[in-house]
Tab-separated table of C-alpha atoms in Angstrom:
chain	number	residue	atom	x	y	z
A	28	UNK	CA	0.000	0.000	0.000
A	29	UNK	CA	2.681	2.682	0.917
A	30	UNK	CA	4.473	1.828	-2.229
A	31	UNK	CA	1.488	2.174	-4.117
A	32	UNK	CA	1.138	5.242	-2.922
A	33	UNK	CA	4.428	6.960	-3.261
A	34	UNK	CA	4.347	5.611	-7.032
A	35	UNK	CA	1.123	7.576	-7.438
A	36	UNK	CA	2.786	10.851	-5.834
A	37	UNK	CA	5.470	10.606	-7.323
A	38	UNK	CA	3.734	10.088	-11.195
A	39	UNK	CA	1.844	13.020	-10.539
A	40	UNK	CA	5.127	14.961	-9.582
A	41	UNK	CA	6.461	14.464	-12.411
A	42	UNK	CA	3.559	15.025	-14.560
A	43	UNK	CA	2.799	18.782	-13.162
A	44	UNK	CA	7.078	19.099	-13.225
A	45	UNK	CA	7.106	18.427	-17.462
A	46	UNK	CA	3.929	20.297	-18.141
A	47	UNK	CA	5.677	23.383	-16.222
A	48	UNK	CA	7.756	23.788	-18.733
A	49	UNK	CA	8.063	22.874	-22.775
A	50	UNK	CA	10.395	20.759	-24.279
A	51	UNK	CA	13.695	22.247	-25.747
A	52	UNK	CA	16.775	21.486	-26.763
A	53	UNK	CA	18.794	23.277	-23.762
A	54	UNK	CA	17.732	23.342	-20.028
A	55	UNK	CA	19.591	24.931	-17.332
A	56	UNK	CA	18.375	23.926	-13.328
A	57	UNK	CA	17.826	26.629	-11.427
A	58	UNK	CA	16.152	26.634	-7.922
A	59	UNK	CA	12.285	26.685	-9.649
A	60	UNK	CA	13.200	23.473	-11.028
A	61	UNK	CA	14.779	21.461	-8.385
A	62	UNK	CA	13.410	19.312	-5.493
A	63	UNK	CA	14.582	18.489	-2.675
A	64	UNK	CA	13.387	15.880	0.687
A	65	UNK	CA	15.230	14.332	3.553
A	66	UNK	CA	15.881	10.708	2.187
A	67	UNK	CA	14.872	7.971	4.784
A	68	UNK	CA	18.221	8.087	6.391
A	69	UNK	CA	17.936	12.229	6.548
A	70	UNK	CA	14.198	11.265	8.025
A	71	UNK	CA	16.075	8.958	10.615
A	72	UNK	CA	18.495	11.598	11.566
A	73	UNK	CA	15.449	14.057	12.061
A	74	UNK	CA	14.396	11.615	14.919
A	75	UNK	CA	17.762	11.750	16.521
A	76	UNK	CA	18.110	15.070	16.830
A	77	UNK	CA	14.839	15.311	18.354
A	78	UNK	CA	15.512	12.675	20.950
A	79	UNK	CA	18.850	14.385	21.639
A	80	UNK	CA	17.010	17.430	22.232
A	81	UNK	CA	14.622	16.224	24.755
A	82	UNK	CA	17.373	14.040	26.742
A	83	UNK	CA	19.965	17.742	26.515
A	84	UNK	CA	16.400	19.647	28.342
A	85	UNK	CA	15.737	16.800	30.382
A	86	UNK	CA	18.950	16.001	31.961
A	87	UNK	CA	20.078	19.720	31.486
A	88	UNK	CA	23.293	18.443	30.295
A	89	UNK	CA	25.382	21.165	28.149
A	90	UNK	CA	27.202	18.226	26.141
A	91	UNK	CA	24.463	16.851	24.935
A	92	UNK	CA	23.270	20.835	23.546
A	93	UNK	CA	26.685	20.871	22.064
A	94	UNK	CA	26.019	17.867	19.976
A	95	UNK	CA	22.296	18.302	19.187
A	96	UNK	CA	23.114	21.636	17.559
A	97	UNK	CA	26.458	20.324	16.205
A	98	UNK	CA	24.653	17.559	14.105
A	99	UNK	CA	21.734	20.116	13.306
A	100	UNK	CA	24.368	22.252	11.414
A	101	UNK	CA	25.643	19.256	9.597
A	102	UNK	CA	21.971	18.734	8.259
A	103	UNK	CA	21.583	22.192	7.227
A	104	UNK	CA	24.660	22.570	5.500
A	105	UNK	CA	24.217	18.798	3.608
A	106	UNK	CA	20.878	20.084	2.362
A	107	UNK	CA	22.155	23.290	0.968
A	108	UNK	CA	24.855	20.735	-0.905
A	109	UNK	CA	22.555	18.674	-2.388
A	110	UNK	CA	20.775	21.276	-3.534
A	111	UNK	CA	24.038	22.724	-5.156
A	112	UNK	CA	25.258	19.801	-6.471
A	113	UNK	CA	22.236	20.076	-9.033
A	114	UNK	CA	21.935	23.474	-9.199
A	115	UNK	CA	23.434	25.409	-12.386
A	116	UNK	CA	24.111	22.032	-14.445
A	117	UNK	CA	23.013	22.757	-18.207
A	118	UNK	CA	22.307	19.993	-20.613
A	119	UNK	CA	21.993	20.016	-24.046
A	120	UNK	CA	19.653	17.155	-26.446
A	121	UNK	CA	22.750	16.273	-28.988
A	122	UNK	CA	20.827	13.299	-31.080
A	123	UNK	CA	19.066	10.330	-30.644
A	124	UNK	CA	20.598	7.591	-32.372
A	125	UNK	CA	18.518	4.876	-34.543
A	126	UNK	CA	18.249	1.063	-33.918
A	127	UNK	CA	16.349	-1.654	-34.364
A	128	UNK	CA	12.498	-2.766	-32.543
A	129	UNK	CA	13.688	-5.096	-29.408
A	130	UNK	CA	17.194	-3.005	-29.121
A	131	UNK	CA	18.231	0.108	-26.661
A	132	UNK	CA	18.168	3.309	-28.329
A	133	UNK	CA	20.937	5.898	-27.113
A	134	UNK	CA	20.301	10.086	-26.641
A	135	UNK	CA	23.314	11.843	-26.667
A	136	UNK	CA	23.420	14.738	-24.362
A	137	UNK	CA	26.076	17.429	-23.384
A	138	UNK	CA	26.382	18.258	-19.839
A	139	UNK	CA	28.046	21.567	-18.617
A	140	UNK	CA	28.141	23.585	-14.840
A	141	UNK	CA	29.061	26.464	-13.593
A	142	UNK	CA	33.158	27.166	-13.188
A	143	UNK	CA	34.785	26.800	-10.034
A	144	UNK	CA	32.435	23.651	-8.991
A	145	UNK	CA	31.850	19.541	-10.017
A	146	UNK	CA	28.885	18.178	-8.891
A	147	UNK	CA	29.448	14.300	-7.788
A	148	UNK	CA	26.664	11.480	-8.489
A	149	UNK	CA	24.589	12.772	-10.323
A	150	UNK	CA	21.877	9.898	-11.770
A	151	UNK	CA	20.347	10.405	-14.798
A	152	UNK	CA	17.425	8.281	-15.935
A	153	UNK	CA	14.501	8.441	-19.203
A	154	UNK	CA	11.049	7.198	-17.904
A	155	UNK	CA	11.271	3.866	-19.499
A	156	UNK	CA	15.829	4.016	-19.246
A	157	UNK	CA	18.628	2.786	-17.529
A	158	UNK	CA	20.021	4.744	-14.779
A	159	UNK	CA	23.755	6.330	-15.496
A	160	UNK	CA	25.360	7.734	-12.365
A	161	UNK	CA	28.644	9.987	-12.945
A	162	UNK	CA	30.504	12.561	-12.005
A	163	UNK	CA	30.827	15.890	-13.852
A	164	UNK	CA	34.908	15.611	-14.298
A	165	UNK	CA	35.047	18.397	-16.704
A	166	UNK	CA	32.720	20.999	-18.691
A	167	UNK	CA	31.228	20.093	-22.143
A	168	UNK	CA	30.812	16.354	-20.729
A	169	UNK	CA	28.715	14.251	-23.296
A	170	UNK	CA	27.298	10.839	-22.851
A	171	UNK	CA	24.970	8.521	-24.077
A	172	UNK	CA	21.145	7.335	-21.799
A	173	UNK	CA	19.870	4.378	-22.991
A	174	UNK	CA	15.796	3.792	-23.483
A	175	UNK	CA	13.806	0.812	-24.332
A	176	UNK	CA	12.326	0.704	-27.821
A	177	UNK	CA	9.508	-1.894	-28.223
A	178	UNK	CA	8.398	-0.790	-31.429
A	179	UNK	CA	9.179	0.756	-34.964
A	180	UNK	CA	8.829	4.372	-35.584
A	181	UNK	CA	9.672	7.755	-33.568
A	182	UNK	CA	10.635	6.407	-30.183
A	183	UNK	CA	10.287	9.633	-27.725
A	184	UNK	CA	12.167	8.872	-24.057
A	185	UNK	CA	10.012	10.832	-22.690
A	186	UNK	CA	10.863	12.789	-19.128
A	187	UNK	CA	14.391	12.904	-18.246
A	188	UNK	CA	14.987	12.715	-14.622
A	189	UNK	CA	18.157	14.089	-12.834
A	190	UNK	CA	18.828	13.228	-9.058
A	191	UNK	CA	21.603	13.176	-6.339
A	192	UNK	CA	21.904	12.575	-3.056
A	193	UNK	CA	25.318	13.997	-2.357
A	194	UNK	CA	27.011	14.519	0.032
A	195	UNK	CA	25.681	12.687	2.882
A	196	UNK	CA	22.566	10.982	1.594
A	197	UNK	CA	20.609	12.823	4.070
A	198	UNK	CA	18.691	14.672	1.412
A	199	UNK	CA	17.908	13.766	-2.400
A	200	UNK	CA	17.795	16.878	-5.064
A	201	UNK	CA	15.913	15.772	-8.273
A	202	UNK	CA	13.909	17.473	-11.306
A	203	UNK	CA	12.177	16.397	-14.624
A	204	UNK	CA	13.383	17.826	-17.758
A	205	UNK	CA	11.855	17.177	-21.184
A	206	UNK	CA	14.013	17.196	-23.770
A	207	UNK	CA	13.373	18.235	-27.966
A	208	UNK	CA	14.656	14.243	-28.363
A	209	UNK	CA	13.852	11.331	-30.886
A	210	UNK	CA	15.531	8.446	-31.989
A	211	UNK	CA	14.330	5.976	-35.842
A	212	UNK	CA	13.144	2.642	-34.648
A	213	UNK	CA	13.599	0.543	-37.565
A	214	UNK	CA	11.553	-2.979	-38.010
A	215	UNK	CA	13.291	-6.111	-36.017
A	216	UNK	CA	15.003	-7.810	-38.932
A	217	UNK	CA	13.706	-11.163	-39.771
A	218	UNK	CA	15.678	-13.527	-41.608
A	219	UNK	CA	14.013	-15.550	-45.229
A	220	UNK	CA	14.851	-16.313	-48.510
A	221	UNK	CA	15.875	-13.121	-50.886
A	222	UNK	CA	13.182	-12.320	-53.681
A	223	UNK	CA	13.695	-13.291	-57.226
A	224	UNK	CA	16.407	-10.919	-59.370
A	225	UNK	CA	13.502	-8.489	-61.780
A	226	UNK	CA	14.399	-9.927	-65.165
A	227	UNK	CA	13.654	-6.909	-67.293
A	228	UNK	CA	16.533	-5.636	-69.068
A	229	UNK	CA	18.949	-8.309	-68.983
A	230	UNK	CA	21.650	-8.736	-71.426
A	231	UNK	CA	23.283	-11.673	-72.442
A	232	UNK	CA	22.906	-15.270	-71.159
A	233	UNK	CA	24.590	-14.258	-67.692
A	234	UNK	CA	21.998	-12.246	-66.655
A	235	UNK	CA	24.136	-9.115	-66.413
A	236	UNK	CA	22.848	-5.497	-67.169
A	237	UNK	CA	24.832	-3.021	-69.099
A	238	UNK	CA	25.202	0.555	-67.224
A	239	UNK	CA	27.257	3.435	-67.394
A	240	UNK	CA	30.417	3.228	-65.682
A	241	UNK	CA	33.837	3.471	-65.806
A	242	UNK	CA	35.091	-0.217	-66.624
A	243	UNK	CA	34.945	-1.047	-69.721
A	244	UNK	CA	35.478	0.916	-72.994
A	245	UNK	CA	31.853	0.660	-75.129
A	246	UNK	CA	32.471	2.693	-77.940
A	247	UNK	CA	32.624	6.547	-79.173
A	248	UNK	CA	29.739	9.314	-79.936
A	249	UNK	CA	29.423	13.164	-81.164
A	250	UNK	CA	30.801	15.169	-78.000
A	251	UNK	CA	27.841	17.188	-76.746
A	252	UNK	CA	28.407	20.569	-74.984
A	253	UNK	CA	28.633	19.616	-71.138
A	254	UNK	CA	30.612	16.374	-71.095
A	255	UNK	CA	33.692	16.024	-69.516
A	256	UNK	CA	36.933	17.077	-71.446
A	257	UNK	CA	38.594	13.892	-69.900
A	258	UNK	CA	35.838	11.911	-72.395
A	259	UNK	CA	37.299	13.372	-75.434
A	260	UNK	CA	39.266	10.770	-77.919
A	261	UNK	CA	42.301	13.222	-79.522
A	262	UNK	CA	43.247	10.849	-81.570
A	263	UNK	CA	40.374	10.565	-83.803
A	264	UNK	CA	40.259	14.599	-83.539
A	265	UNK	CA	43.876	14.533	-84.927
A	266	UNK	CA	42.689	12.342	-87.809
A	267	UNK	CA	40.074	14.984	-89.066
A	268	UNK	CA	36.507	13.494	-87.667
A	269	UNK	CA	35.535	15.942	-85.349
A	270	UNK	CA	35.214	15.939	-81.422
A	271	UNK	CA	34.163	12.224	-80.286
A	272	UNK	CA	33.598	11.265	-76.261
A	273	UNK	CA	34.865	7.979	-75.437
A	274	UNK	CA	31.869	5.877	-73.406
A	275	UNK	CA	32.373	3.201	-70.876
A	276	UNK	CA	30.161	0.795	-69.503
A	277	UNK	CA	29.894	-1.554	-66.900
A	278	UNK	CA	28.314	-5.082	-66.250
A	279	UNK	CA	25.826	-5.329	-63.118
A	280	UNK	CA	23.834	-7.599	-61.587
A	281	UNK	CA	20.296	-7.522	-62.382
A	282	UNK	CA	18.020	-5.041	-60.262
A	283	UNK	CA	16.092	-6.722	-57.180
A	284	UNK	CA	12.548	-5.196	-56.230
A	285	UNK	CA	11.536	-5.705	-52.789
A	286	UNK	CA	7.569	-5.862	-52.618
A	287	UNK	CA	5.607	-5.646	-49.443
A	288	UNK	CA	2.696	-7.516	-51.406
A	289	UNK	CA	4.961	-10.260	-52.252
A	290	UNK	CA	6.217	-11.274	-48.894
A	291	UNK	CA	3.864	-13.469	-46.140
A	292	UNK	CA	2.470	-12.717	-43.073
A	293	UNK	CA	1.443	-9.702	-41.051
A	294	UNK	CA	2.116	-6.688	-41.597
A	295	UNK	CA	4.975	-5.984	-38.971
A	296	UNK	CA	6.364	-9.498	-39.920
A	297	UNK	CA	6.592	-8.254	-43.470
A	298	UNK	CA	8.263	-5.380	-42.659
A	299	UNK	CA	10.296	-7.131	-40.479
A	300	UNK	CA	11.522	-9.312	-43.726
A	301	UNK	CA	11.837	-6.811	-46.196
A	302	UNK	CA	14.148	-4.656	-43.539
A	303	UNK	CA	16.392	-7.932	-43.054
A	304	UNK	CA	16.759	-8.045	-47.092
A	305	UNK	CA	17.434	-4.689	-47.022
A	306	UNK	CA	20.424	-4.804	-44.696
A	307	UNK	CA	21.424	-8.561	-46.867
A	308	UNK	CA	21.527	-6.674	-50.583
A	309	UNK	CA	23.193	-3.675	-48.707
A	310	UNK	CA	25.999	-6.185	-47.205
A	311	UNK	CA	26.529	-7.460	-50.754
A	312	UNK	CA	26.345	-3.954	-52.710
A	313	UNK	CA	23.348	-5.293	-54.862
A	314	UNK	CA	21.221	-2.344	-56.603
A	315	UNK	CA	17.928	-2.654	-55.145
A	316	UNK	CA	14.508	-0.874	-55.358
A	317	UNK	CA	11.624	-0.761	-52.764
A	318	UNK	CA	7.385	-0.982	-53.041
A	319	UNK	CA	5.345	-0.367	-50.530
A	320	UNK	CA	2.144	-0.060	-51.672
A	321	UNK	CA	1.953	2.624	-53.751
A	322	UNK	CA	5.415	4.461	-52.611
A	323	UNK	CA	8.425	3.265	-54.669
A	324	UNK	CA	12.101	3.609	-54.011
A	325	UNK	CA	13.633	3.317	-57.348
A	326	UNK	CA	16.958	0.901	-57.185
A	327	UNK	CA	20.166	2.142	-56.227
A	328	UNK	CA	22.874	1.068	-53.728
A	329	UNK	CA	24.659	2.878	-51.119
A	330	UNK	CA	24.683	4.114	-47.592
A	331	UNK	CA	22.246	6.654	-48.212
A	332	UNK	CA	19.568	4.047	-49.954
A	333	UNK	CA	19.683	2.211	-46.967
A	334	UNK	CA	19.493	4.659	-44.760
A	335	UNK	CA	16.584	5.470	-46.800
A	336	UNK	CA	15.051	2.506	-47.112
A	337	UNK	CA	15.173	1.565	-43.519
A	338	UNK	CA	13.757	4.842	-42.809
A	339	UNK	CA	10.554	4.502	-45.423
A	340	UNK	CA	9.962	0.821	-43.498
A	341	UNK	CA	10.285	2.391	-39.909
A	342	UNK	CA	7.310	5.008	-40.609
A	343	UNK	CA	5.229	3.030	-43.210
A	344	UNK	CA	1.995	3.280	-42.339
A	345	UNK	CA	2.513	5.545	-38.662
A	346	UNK	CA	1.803	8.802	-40.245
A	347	UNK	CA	5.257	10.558	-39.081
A	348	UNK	CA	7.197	12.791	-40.175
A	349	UNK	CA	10.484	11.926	-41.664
């Protein structure tokens, strides 16, 4: 029951902390963002210092004053550094990088503070993270917070909290930030057999396609204003016929289409297929083009097509923005 009920305070704490605010890329804490409560062991030391109190003014005994209001200082002064320890830290939303459904997708931030001090264990946690507790060694510190992502598409981390109980553990600091974050969340690959090579526009009885390139010398044509002068063939100009560009050509595999129509199963297990033949024909440097649906991705090969391609499978269908 209690810890029912400090979940519920504590989700409506940091509900009313993010809507204070909007998101952003850069936050600095100052004392209208940050919390602060005696910890269970700062509770406990509350209820010593009482009880010392009552034995120093019922015995009347001096030494016991001394040490009530010795160890009352020593709470004060802890609270005001834990407050400080959070106090003035900036951070900064870097990136969020992209991964696959089932995986851990890292947000890179950039943490700066204030010259002259170095706050000490500070935690850092997304809603649905893993907690990362370090100290601040150095200004411009970057790192990398880690948050589930279950499922293809924009992945948002949501509220990003910050605590500490430094230096005594008598009191914890903490605020929510919301940070101008998102990371890609591409399809879970699934692993099947690759789809048939498109057999239009093969050449020859090896199946090979004939494209520009620089490999192999094809023949000669009538030089046409905007070619390169490295295409032009002097000789023939020195024999009297006129400017001729040399053309090469290369041979190529056949183009592969991947289809969402053509592969089984759901829809998520389709995508899930078509992003592991993606990241096959991409391993291999075959030319390939995507369908889904009605949205084509004509065939190419590259880093950038399959960045591209992932990216058109991650948001098919969710609507978002690219």
């Amino acid at each position: 029951m209690v810890d029912t009920l400090r979940s519920r305070l504590q989700g409506r704490v940091r509900r009313w902390a993010l809507k204070r605010y909007p998101r952003s890329r850069s936050v600095t804490l100052t004392q209208k963002r940050i919390f602060i409560l005696p910890t269970r062991a700062g509770a406990g030391f509350m209820l010593l210092l009482l009880m010392l109190l009552i034995m120093g003014v019922n015995y009347e005994n001096n030494l016991i004053y001394a040490i009530t209001f010795l160890a009352a200082g020593v709470f004060l002064v802890s609270c005001l550094h834990t407050y400080s320890n959070l106090a003035g830290i900036k951070l900064q939303a870097l990136r969020g990088n992209s991964c696959f459904a089932g995986e851990q997708a890292g947000f890179e931030l950039e943490l700066d503070h204030q010259a002259g001090r170095q706050p000490e264990q500070i935690r850092l946690q997304f809603e649905q993270g893993s907690p990362l507790l370090i100290d601040l060694e150095h200004r411009g510190q970057r790192l990398e917070l880690f948050c589930a992502a279950p499922e293809r598409g924009w992945l948002d981390p949501g509220g990003l909290k910050l605590e500490t109980c430094f230096p005594l553990g008598l009191f914890r600091a903490w605020t929510w930030v919301s940070l101008e974050l998102q990371a890609l969340v591409y399809p879970k690959p699934l692993g099947g057999e690759l789809p048939a090579p498109d057999g239009g526009g093969q050449s020859g009885e090896t199946g090979l396609q004939k494209r520009d390139g620089t490999d192999d010398f094809t023949g000669l044509e009538q030089f046409q204003p905007g070619m390169s002068l490295r295409q032009i063939d002097w000789k023939s100009y020195a024999r009297g016929l006129g400017l001729q560009a040399k053309q090469f050509g290369s041979q190529q595999s056949p183009d592969i289409w991947l289809d969402l129509e053509a592969c089984p199963g759901n829809l998520e297990q389709r995508l899930s297929r078509l992003t592991y033949w993606v990241l096959e024909l991409s391993r291999r440097e075959q030319r390939f083009g995507l369908r889904l649906g009605a949205l084509e991705l004509l065939p190419e090969q590259g880093d950038n097509h399959r960045y591209e391609a992932l990216k058109r499978l991650a948001l098919y269908g969710r609507g978002g923005r690219a």
